[in-house]
GROMACS .gro file of C-alpha atoms in nm:
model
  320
    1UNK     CA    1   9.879   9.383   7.648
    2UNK     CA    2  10.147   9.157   7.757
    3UNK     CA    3  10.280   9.431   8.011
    4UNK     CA    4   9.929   9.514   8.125
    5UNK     CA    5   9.928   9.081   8.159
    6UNK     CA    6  10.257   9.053   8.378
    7UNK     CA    7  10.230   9.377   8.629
    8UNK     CA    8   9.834   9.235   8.667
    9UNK     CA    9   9.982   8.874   8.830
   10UNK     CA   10  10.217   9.096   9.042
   11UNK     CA   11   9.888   9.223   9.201
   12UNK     CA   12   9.637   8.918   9.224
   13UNK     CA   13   9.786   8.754   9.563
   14UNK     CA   14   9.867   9.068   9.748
   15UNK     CA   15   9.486   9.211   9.683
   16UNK     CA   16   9.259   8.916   9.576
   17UNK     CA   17   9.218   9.095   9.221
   18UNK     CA   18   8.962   8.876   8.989
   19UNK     CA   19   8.885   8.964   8.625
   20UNK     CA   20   8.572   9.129   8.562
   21UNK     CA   21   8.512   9.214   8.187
   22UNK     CA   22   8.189   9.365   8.268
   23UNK     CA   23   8.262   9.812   8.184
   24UNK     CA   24   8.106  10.097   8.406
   25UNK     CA   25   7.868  10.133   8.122
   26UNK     CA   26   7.721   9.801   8.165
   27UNK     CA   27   7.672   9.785   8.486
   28UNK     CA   28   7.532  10.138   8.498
   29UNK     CA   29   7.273  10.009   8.201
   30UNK     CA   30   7.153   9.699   8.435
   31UNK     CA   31   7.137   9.940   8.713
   32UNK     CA   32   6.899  10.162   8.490
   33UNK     CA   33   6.692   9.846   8.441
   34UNK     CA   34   6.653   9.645   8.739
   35UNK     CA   35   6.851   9.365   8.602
   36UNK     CA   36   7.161   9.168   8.794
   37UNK     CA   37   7.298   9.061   8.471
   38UNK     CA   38   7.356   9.104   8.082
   39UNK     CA   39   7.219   8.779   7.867
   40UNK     CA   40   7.476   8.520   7.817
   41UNK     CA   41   7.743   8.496   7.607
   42UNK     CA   42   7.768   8.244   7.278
   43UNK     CA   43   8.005   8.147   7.080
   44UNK     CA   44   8.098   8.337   6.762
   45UNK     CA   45   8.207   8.234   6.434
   46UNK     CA   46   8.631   8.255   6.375
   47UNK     CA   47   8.704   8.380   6.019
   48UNK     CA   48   9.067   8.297   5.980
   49UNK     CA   49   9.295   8.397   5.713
   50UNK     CA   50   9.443   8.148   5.510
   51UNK     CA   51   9.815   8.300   5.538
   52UNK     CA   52   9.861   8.250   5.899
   53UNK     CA   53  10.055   8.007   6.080
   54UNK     CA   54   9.926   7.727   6.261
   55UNK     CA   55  10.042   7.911   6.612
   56UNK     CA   56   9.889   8.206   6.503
   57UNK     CA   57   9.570   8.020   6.427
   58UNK     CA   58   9.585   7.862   6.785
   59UNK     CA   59   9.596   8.175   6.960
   60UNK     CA   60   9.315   8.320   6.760
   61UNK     CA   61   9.127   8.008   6.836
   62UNK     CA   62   9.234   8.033   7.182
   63UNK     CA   63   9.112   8.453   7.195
   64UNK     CA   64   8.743   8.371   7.090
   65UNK     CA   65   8.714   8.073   7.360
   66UNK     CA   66   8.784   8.368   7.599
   67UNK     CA   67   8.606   8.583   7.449
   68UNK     CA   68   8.258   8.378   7.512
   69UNK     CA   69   8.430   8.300   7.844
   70UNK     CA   70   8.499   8.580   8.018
   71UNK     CA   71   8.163   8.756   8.021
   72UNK     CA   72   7.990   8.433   8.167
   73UNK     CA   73   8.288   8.368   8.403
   74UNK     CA   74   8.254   8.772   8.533
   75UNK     CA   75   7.856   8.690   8.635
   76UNK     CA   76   7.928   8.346   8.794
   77UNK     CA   77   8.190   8.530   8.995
   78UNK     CA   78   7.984   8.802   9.105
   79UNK     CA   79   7.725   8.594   9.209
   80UNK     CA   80   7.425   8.675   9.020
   81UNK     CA   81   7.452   8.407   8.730
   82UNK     CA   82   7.142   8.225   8.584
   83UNK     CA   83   7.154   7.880   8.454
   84UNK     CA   84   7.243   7.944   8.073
   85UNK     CA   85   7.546   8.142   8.194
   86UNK     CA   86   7.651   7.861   8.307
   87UNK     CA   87   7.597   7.669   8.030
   88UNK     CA   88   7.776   7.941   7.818
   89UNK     CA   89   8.077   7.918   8.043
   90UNK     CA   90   8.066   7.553   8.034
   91UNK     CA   91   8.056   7.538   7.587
   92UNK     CA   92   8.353   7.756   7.626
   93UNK     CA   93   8.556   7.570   7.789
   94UNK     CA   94   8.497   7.281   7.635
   95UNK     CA   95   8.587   7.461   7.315
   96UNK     CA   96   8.891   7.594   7.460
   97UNK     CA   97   8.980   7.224   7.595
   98UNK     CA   98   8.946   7.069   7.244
   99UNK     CA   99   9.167   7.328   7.084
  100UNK     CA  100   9.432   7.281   7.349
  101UNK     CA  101   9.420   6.889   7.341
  102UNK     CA  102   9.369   6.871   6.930
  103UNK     CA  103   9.566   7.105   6.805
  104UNK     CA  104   9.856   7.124   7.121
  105UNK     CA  105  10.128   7.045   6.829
  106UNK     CA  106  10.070   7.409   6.632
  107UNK     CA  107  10.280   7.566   6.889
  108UNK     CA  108  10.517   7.511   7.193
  109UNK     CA  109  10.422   7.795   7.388
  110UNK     CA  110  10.154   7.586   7.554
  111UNK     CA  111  10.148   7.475   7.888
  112UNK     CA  112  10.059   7.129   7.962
  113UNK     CA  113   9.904   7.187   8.221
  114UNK     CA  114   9.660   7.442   8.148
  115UNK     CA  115   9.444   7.143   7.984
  116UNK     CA  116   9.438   7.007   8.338
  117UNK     CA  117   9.323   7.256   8.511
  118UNK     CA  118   9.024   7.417   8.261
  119UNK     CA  119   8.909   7.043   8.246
  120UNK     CA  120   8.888   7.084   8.663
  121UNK     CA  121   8.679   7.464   8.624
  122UNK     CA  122   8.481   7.249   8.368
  123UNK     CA  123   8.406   6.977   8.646
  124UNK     CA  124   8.310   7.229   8.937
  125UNK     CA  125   8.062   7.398   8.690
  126UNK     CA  126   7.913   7.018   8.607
  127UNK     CA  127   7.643   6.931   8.832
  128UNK     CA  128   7.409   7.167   8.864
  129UNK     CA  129   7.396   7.140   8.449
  130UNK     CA  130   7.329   6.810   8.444
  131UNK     CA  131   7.038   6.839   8.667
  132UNK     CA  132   6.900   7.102   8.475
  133UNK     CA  133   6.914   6.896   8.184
  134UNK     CA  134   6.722   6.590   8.331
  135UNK     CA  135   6.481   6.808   8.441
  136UNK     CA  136   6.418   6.987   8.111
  137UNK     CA  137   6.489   6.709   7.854
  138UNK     CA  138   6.436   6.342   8.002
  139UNK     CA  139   6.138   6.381   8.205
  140UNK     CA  140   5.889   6.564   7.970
  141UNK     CA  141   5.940   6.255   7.730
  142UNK     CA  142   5.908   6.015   8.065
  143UNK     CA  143   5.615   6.170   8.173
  144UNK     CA  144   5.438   6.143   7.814
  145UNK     CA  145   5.470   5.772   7.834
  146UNK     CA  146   5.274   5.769   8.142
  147UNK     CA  147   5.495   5.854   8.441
  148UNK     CA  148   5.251   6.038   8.687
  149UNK     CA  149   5.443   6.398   8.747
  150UNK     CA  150   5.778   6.439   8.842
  151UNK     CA  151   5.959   6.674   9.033
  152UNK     CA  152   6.315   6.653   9.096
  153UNK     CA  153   6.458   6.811   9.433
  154UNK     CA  154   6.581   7.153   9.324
  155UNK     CA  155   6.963   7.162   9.451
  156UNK     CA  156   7.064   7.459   9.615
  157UNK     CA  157   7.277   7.682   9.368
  158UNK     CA  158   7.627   7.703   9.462
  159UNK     CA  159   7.661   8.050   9.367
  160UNK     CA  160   7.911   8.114   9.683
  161UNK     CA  161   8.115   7.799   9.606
  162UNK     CA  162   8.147   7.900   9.226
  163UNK     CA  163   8.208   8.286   9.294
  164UNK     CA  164   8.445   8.159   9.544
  165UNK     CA  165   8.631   7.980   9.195
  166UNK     CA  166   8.616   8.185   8.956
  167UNK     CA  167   8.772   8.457   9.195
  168UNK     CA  168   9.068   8.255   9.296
  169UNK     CA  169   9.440   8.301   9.303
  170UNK     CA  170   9.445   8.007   9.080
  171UNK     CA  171   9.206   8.088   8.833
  172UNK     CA  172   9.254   8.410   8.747
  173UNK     CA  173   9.625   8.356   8.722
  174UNK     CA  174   9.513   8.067   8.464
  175UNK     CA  175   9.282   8.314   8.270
  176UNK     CA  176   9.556   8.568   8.274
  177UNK     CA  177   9.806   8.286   8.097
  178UNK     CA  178   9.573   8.209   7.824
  179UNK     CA  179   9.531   8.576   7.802
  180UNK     CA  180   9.912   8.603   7.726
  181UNK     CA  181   9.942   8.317   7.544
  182UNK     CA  182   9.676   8.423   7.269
  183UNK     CA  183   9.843   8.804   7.265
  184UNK     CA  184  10.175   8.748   7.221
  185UNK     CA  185  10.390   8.711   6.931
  186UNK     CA  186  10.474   8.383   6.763
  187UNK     CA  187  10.723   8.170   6.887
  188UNK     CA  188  11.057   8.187   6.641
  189UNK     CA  189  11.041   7.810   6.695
  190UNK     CA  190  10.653   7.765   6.658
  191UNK     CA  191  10.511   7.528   6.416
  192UNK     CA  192  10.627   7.628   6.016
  193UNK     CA  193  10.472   7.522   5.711
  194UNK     CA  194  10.099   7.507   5.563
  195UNK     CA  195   9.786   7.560   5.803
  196UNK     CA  196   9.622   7.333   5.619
  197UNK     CA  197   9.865   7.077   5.657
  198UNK     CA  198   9.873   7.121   6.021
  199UNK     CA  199   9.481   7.079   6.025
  200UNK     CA  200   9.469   6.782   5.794
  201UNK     CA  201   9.703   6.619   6.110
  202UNK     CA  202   9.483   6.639   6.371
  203UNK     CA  203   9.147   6.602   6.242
  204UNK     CA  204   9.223   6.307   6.045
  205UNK     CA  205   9.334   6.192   6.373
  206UNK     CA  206   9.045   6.287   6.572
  207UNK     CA  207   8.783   6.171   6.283
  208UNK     CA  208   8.962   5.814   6.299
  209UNK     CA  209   8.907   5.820   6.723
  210UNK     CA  210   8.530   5.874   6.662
  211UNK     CA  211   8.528   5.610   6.395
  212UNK     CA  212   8.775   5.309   6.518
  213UNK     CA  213   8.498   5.179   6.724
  214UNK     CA  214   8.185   5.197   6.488
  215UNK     CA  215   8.129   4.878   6.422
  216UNK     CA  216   8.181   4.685   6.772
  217UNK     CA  217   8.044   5.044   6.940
  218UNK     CA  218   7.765   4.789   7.143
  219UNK     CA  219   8.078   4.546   7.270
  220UNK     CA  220   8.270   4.835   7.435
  221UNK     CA  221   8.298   4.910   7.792
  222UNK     CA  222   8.032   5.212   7.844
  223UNK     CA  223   8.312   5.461   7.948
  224UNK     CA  224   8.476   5.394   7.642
  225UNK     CA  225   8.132   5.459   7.449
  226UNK     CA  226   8.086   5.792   7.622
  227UNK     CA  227   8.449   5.906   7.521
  228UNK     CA  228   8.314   5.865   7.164
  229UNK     CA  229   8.066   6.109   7.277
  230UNK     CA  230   8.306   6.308   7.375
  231UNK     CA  231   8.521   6.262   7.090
  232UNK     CA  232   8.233   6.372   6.847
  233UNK     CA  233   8.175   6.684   6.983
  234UNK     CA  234   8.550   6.811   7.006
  235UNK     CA  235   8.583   6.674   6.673
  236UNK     CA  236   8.241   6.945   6.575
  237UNK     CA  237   8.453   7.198   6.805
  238UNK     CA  238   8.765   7.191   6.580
  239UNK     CA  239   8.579   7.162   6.307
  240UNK     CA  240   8.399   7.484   6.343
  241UNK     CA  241   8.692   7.683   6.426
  242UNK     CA  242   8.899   7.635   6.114
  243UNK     CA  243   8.568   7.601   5.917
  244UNK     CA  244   8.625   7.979   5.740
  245UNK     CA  245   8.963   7.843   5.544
  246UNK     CA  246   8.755   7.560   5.328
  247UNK     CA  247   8.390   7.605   5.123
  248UNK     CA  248   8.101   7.662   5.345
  249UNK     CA  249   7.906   7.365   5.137
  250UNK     CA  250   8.177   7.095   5.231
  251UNK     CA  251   8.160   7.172   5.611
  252UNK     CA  252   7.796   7.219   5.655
  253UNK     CA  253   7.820   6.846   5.475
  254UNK     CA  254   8.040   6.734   5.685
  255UNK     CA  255   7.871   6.876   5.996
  256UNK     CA  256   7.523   6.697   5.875
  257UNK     CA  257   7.667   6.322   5.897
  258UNK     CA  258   7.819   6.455   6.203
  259UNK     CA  259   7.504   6.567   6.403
  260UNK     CA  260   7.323   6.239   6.455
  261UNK     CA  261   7.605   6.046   6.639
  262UNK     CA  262   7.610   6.343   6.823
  263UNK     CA  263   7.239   6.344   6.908
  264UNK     CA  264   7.206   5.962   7.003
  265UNK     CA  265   7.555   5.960   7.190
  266UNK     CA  266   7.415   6.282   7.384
  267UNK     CA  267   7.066   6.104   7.469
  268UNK     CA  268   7.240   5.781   7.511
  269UNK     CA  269   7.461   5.953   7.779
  270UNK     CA  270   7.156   6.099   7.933
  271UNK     CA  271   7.016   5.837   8.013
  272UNK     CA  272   7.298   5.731   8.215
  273UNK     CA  273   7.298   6.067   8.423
  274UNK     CA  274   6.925   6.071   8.440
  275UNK     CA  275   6.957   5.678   8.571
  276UNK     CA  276   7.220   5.817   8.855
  277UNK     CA  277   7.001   6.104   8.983
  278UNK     CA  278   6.703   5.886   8.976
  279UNK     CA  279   6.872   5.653   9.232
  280UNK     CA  280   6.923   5.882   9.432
  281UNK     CA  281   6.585   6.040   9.534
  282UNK     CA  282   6.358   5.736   9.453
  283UNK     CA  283   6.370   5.642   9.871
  284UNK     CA  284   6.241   5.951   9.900
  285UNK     CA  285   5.973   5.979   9.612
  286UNK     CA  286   5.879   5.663   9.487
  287UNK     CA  287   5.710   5.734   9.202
  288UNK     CA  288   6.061   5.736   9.039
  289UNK     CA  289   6.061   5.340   9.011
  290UNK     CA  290   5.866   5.453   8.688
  291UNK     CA  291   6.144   5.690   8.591
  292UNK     CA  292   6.417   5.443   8.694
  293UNK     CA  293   6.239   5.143   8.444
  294UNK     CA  294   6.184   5.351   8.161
  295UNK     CA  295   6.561   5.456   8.154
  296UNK     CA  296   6.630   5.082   8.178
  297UNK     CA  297   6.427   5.014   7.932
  298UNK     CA  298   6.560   5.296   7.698
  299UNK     CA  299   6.929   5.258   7.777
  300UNK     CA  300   6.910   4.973   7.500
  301UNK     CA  301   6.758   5.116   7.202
  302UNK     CA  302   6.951   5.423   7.203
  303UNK     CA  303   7.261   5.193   7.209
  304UNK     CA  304   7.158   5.053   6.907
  305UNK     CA  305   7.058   5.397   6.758
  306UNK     CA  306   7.400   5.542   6.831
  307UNK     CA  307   7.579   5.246   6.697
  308UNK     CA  308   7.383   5.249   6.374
  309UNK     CA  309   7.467   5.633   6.342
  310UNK     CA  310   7.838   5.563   6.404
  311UNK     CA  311   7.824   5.286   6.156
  312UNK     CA  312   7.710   5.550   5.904
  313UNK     CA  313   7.911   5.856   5.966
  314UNK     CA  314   8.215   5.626   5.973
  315UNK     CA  315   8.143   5.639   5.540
  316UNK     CA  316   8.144   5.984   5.545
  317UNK     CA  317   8.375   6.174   5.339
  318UNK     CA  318   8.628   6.424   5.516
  319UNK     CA  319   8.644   6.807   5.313
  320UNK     CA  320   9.008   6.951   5.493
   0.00000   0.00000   0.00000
């Protein structure tokens, strides 16, 4: 594989090569039934074993990110992607991100600088999300507290600009890295000693970050509250992937007390996007001053509703 890896970058300037996981088979089956593309791609469960090194479990962290990657990435690039391969491609690297930035001390084969630059894919794949997510989740609940209908603009989809992306020098020489990275060997001067041990570091760490701020959370700055958002769902992220090495009972606990700070931080942060695309077509429509009050209104209570979750996960009991 790591041959196949190296004499592949030799190619990608000199003939614009992109990576297409999609077989002949495939294609020839959506060809047989009308359709441009196969569903999307989710994430799958990791079962690791419990006598591999912390590297090791790193690159087979990093493999299943791509794995749920790839297949998205291949329809954006073609063109012919619908809005939950997006979204797909979009969970996947965020996944990948939180491994990288969480768990960047199991080995020191990693590039720095590969964080950087899936964080930047992440971005370009951002916007049209967002409004998707407005449109689906925020204004059905306006509208049921008496907003008369509302109809956001419909962006054009940047299908050329994102094909044009995800079939770049840049990108696929990235994809071909990580691709290395999770294949090869260990490093003789990875990361030795217990897994567990390795795992205990950086989620106590990350479970503190969520934490340190639960009971001032409404006296922060509101960047700082939406990396706490963040910060709870890369600490689900990591928690999921080494979730097969302790009992299933303890996690799915865990993940319980877990789920509402994610759930009021992710509406709470909603309300922020919703409040941004709002300004920006009310000249134009204004029955959006409705819209635009309501999130006002809202922005508030789920403050309040987020810090009270915080408050209680911080007494929640850690299982690794």
């Amino acid at each position: 594989m790591k041959t196949l890896i190296q004499f592949a970058q030799q190619w990608i300037n000199r003939y614009a090569l992109w990576l297409d996981v999609r077989s002949k088979a495939e294609r020839g089956n959506l060809l047989a039934l009308g359709q441009a593309a196969s569903p999307a791609v989710h994430a799958k469960a990791l079962k690791l074993n419990k006598d591999i090194t912390a590297e090791q479990a790193l690159k087979k962290i990093v493999e299943i990110c791509l794995e749920q990657f790839l297949p998205n990435m291949a329809v954006i690039a073609d063109g012919v992607a619908e809005a939950e391969h997006i979204h797909q491609a979009r969970v996947s690297l965020r996944r990948l991100r939180s491994a990288l930035k969480h768990f960047a001390g199991w080995s020191g084969e990693l590039n720095p600088l590969w964080e950087e630059q899936i964080a930047e894919l992440f971005r370009k794949l951002g916007d049209t999300r967002d409004e998707d997510a407005i449109r689906t989740e925020v204004l059905p609940i306006i509208q049921q507290h008496g907003s008369p209908e509302l109809l956001l603009p419909v962006s054009a989809q940047p299908s050329k600009e994102l094909s044009t992306i995800f079939t770049s020098a840049d990108t696929i020489k990235l994809l071909l890295n990580l691709l290395a990275f999770a294949y090869s060997e260990e490093d003789s001067k990875s990361q030795k000693g217990s897994l567990k041990k390795h795992i205990k570091k950086s989620l106590d760490k990350l479970h503190h970050k969520v934490i340190s701020n639960a009971e001032h959370f409404s006296e922060i700055e509101v960047t700082e509250q939406h990396k706490i958002r963040k910060q709870a769902k890369q600490l689900r992220y990591c928690v999921e992937f080494i979730s097969s090495l302790y009992p299933n009972k303890k996690v799915q606990q865990y993940l319980k007390q877990l789920q509402p700070v994610q759930n009021t931080l992710g509406q709470y942060n909603d309300l922020f996007i919703a409040k941004g695309i709002f300004n920006n077509v009310v000249e134009q429509d204004p029955s959006f001053w409705f819209a635009l009050g309501w999130v006002k209104a809202k922005q508030p209570q789920l403050q309040k509703r987020s810090a009270k979750a915080l408050q209680t996960f911080s007494q929640a009991e850690t299982f690794w």
